[in-house]
Amino acid sequence: MKTLFLLLLFCHVSSTVKHSLKLFLTATSGVPNFPEFVAFAMVDEVQVGYCDSNIKTPEPKQGWVRDFMNDNPQHMEWYIQRCSISHHFFRANIDGLKQRLNQTEGAHILQRMNGCEWDDETGEVFGFNQYGYDGEDFIALDLQTLTWTTPRQQAFTTKLRWDADKAKLEFNKYYYIHYCPDWLKKYVHYGRSFLQRTELPSVSLLQKTPSSPVSCHATGFYPDRAMMYWRKDGEEHHEDVDHGEILPNHDGSFQISVDLNLSSVAPEDWRRYDCVFHLSGVEDHIVTKLDKAQIRTNWVSPSEFPAGGVTGVVVALLLLLVLCITGLFIWRKNNNGFRPANTK
């Protein structure tokens, strides 16, 4: 396990030349107070555009994207058309799926994730186009065989129909091999000062309660090629350590947490531990000593709990519920992300 973890970290940090363009489209049914269609675009894991069935017009999310759209108005017009067309396409498909699966009630979610990756060192291109329904894989395009694949019997009728549309399959192949990478290269060129910047994070030690693991939390770093780990006596430490994923922030930066369970560690031994953050391409590491005085927490003992604290707890629980509901709309294949199809 230790060897596998180190290998994954090495692969993540050393992969410095790949760029990606990803489009996420989501249709919902039976979800109150939420647009029935939402779409957003990401370049190198940074959100660059957004549209939904309420606003209808795509919104650039970065200054350099607005500059690009102003200089290329036909590109913006394409996104306006695609937002409208995709809305109707997804609305029809989710209605058809509900009817086919005899789903007359409840909330349902249809998602598509498509786009491409481009290695600016080797020139290698990957394309992907896959659908999920109610949080599970539904159907995906195999660009090598130009056929649709599915793990679900309910999607077999869709597979046969889409496999028979040879013209659309050829268009998909050309789009993911040529159009998508060409656009991605233009985006990367236009946004290079933003996308190729380096920002170090702020690092904090957090703990929910005195008996909870201590979380070493880094936020505000860019790019996402980074690793963080705990050390003991100067050596990397893996026992009772839980590594979190690198997650995006709303401003385009990233965050990560690594938890250390200290339940079996004597208080006098805490000083032997420290947390290390390393950003790819930056020589210096950020080292944070495990110091009880530096740990931030919102925990208070029951005897100190204020009468008005109940309101705060209720608000916190409501915010957590909102976050959980929002998380339902982030579909990842087998909880491990997508596996793009090699088009070379």
CSV table of N, CA and C in Angstrom, one decimal, residues 25-38 53 87 90-99 101-111 132-135 325 328-329:
chain,number,residue,atom,x,y,z
A,25,LEU,N,-22.3,18.6,-18.0
A,25,LEU,CA,-23.7,19.0,-18.3
A,25,LEU,C,-24.6,18.1,-17.4
A,26,THR,N,-25.6,18.7,-16.8
A,26,THR,CA,-26.4,18.0,-15.8
A,26,THR,C,-27.9,18.5,-16.1
A,27,ALA,N,-28.8,17.5,-16.2
A,27,ALA,CA,-30.2,17.7,-16.3
A,27,ALA,C,-30.8,17.1,-15.0
A,28,THR,N,-31.8,17.8,-14.4
A,28,THR,CA,-32.4,17.2,-13.2
A,28,THR,C,-33.9,17.2,-13.4
A,29,SER,N,-34.5,16.3,-12.7
A,29,SER,CA,-36.0,16.2,-12.7
A,29,SER,C,-36.4,15.9,-11.2
A,30,GLY,N,-37.4,16.7,-10.8
A,30,GLY,CA,-37.9,16.5,-9.4
A,30,GLY,C,-37.0,17.1,-8.3
A,31,VAL,N,-36.1,18.0,-8.7
A,31,VAL,CA,-35.2,18.6,-7.7
A,31,VAL,C,-35.7,20.1,-7.6
A,32,PRO,N,-36.3,20.4,-6.5
A,32,PRO,CA,-36.9,21.8,-6.4
A,32,PRO,C,-35.8,22.8,-6.2
A,33,ASN,N,-36.1,24.0,-6.7
A,33,ASN,CA,-35.3,25.2,-6.5
A,33,ASN,C,-33.9,25.0,-7.1
A,34,PHE,N,-33.8,24.2,-8.1
A,34,PHE,CA,-32.5,24.0,-8.8
A,34,PHE,C,-32.8,24.0,-10.3
A,35,PRO,N,-31.9,24.7,-11.1
A,35,PRO,CA,-32.2,24.7,-12.6
A,35,PRO,C,-32.3,23.3,-13.2
A,36,GLU,N,-33.2,23.1,-14.1
A,36,GLU,CA,-33.4,21.8,-14.7
A,36,GLU,C,-32.2,21.4,-15.6
A,37,PHE,N,-31.4,22.4,-16.0
A,37,PHE,CA,-30.2,22.1,-16.8
A,37,PHE,C,-29.1,23.1,-16.3
A,38,VAL,N,-27.9,22.5,-16.1
A,38,VAL,CA,-26.7,23.2,-15.7
A,38,VAL,C,-25.5,22.7,-16.5
A,53,SER,N,-30.4,26.7,-17.4
A,53,SER,CA,-31.7,26.9,-18.0
A,53,SER,C,-32.4,28.2,-17.6
A,87,HIS,N,-29.7,21.9,-23.6
A,87,HIS,CA,-30.8,21.9,-22.6
A,87,HIS,C,-31.9,21.1,-23.1
A,90,PHE,N,-31.0,17.3,-23.3
A,90,PHE,CA,-31.0,16.6,-22.0
A,90,PHE,C,-32.4,16.5,-21.4
A,91,ARG,N,-33.2,17.5,-21.7
A,91,ARG,CA,-34.6,17.5,-21.2
A,91,ARG,C,-35.3,16.3,-21.8
A,92,ALA,N,-35.2,16.1,-23.1
A,92,ALA,CA,-35.8,15.0,-23.8
A,92,ALA,C,-35.3,13.7,-23.3
A,93,ASN,N,-34.0,13.6,-23.1
A,93,ASN,CA,-33.4,12.3,-22.7
A,93,ASN,C,-33.8,11.9,-21.3
A,94,ILE,N,-33.8,12.8,-20.4
A,94,ILE,CA,-34.1,12.4,-19.0
A,94,ILE,C,-35.6,12.1,-19.0
A,95,ASP,N,-36.5,12.7,-19.7
A,95,ASP,CA,-37.9,12.3,-19.8
A,95,ASP,C,-38.0,11.0,-20.4
A,96,GLY,N,-37.3,10.7,-21.4
A,96,GLY,CA,-37.3,9.3,-22.1
A,96,GLY,C,-36.8,8.2,-21.1
A,97,LEU,N,-35.8,8.5,-20.4
A,97,LEU,CA,-35.3,7.5,-19.4
A,97,LEU,C,-36.3,7.3,-18.3
A,98,LYS,N,-36.9,8.3,-17.8
A,98,LYS,CA,-37.9,8.1,-16.7
A,98,LYS,C,-39.0,7.2,-17.2
A,99,GLN,N,-39.4,7.5,-18.5
A,99,GLN,CA,-40.6,6.7,-19.0
A,99,GLN,C,-40.1,5.2,-19.2
A,101,LEU,N,-37.8,3.6,-17.7
A,101,LEU,CA,-37.5,2.9,-16.5
A,101,LEU,C,-38.7,2.9,-15.5
A,102,ASN,N,-39.8,3.5,-16.0
A,102,ASN,CA,-41.0,3.5,-15.2
A,102,ASN,C,-40.8,4.3,-13.9
A,103,GLN,N,-40.2,5.4,-14.0
A,103,GLN,CA,-39.9,6.3,-12.9
A,103,GLN,C,-40.8,7.5,-12.9
A,104,THR,N,-41.9,7.4,-12.2
A,104,THR,CA,-42.9,8.5,-12.2
A,104,THR,C,-42.7,9.5,-11.1
A,105,GLU,N,-41.9,9.2,-10.1
A,105,GLU,CA,-41.7,10.1,-9.0
A,105,GLU,C,-40.2,10.2,-8.6
A,106,GLY,N,-39.9,11.1,-7.7
A,106,GLY,CA,-38.6,11.2,-7.2
A,106,GLY,C,-37.7,12.0,-8.0
A,107,ALA,N,-36.5,12.3,-7.4
A,107,ALA,CA,-35.5,13.1,-8.1
A,107,ALA,C,-34.6,12.2,-9.0
A,108,HIS,N,-34.3,12.7,-10.2
A,108,HIS,CA,-33.4,12.0,-11.1
A,108,HIS,C,-32.4,13.0,-11.7
A,109,ILE,N,-31.2,12.4,-12.0
A,109,ILE,CA,-30.1,13.3,-12.5
A,109,ILE,C,-29.5,12.6,-13.7
A,110,LEU,N,-29.4,13.3,-14.8
A,110,LEU,CA,-28.6,12.8,-16.0
A,110,LEU,C,-27.5,13.7,-16.2
A,111,GLN,N,-26.3,13.1,-16.4
A,111,GLN,CA,-25.1,13.9,-16.5
A,111,GLN,C,-24.2,13.4,-17.7
A,132,GLY,N,-23.8,9.6,-17.1
A,132,GLY,CA,-24.2,8.9,-15.9
A,132,GLY,C,-25.6,9.3,-15.6
A,133,TYR,N,-26.3,8.3,-15.0
A,133,TYR,CA,-27.7,8.5,-14.6
A,133,TYR,C,-27.9,8.1,-13.2
A,134,ASP,N,-28.4,9.0,-12.4
A,134,ASP,CA,-28.7,8.8,-11.0
A,134,ASP,C,-27.4,8.3,-10.3
A,135,GLY,N,-26.3,8.9,-10.6
A,135,GLY,CA,-25.0,8.6,-9.9
A,135,GLY,C,-24.3,7.4,-10.4
A,325,ILE,N,-26.2,17.8,-0.8
A,325,ILE,CA,-27.1,17.8,-2.0
A,325,ILE,C,-26.3,18.2,-3.2
A,328,LEU,N,-24.2,15.6,-4.9
A,328,LEU,CA,-24.9,14.6,-5.7
A,328,LEU,C,-24.7,14.9,-7.2
A,329,PHE,N,-24.5,16.1,-7.5
A,329,PHE,CA,-24.4,16.5,-8.9
A,329,PHE,C,-23.0,16.3,-9.5
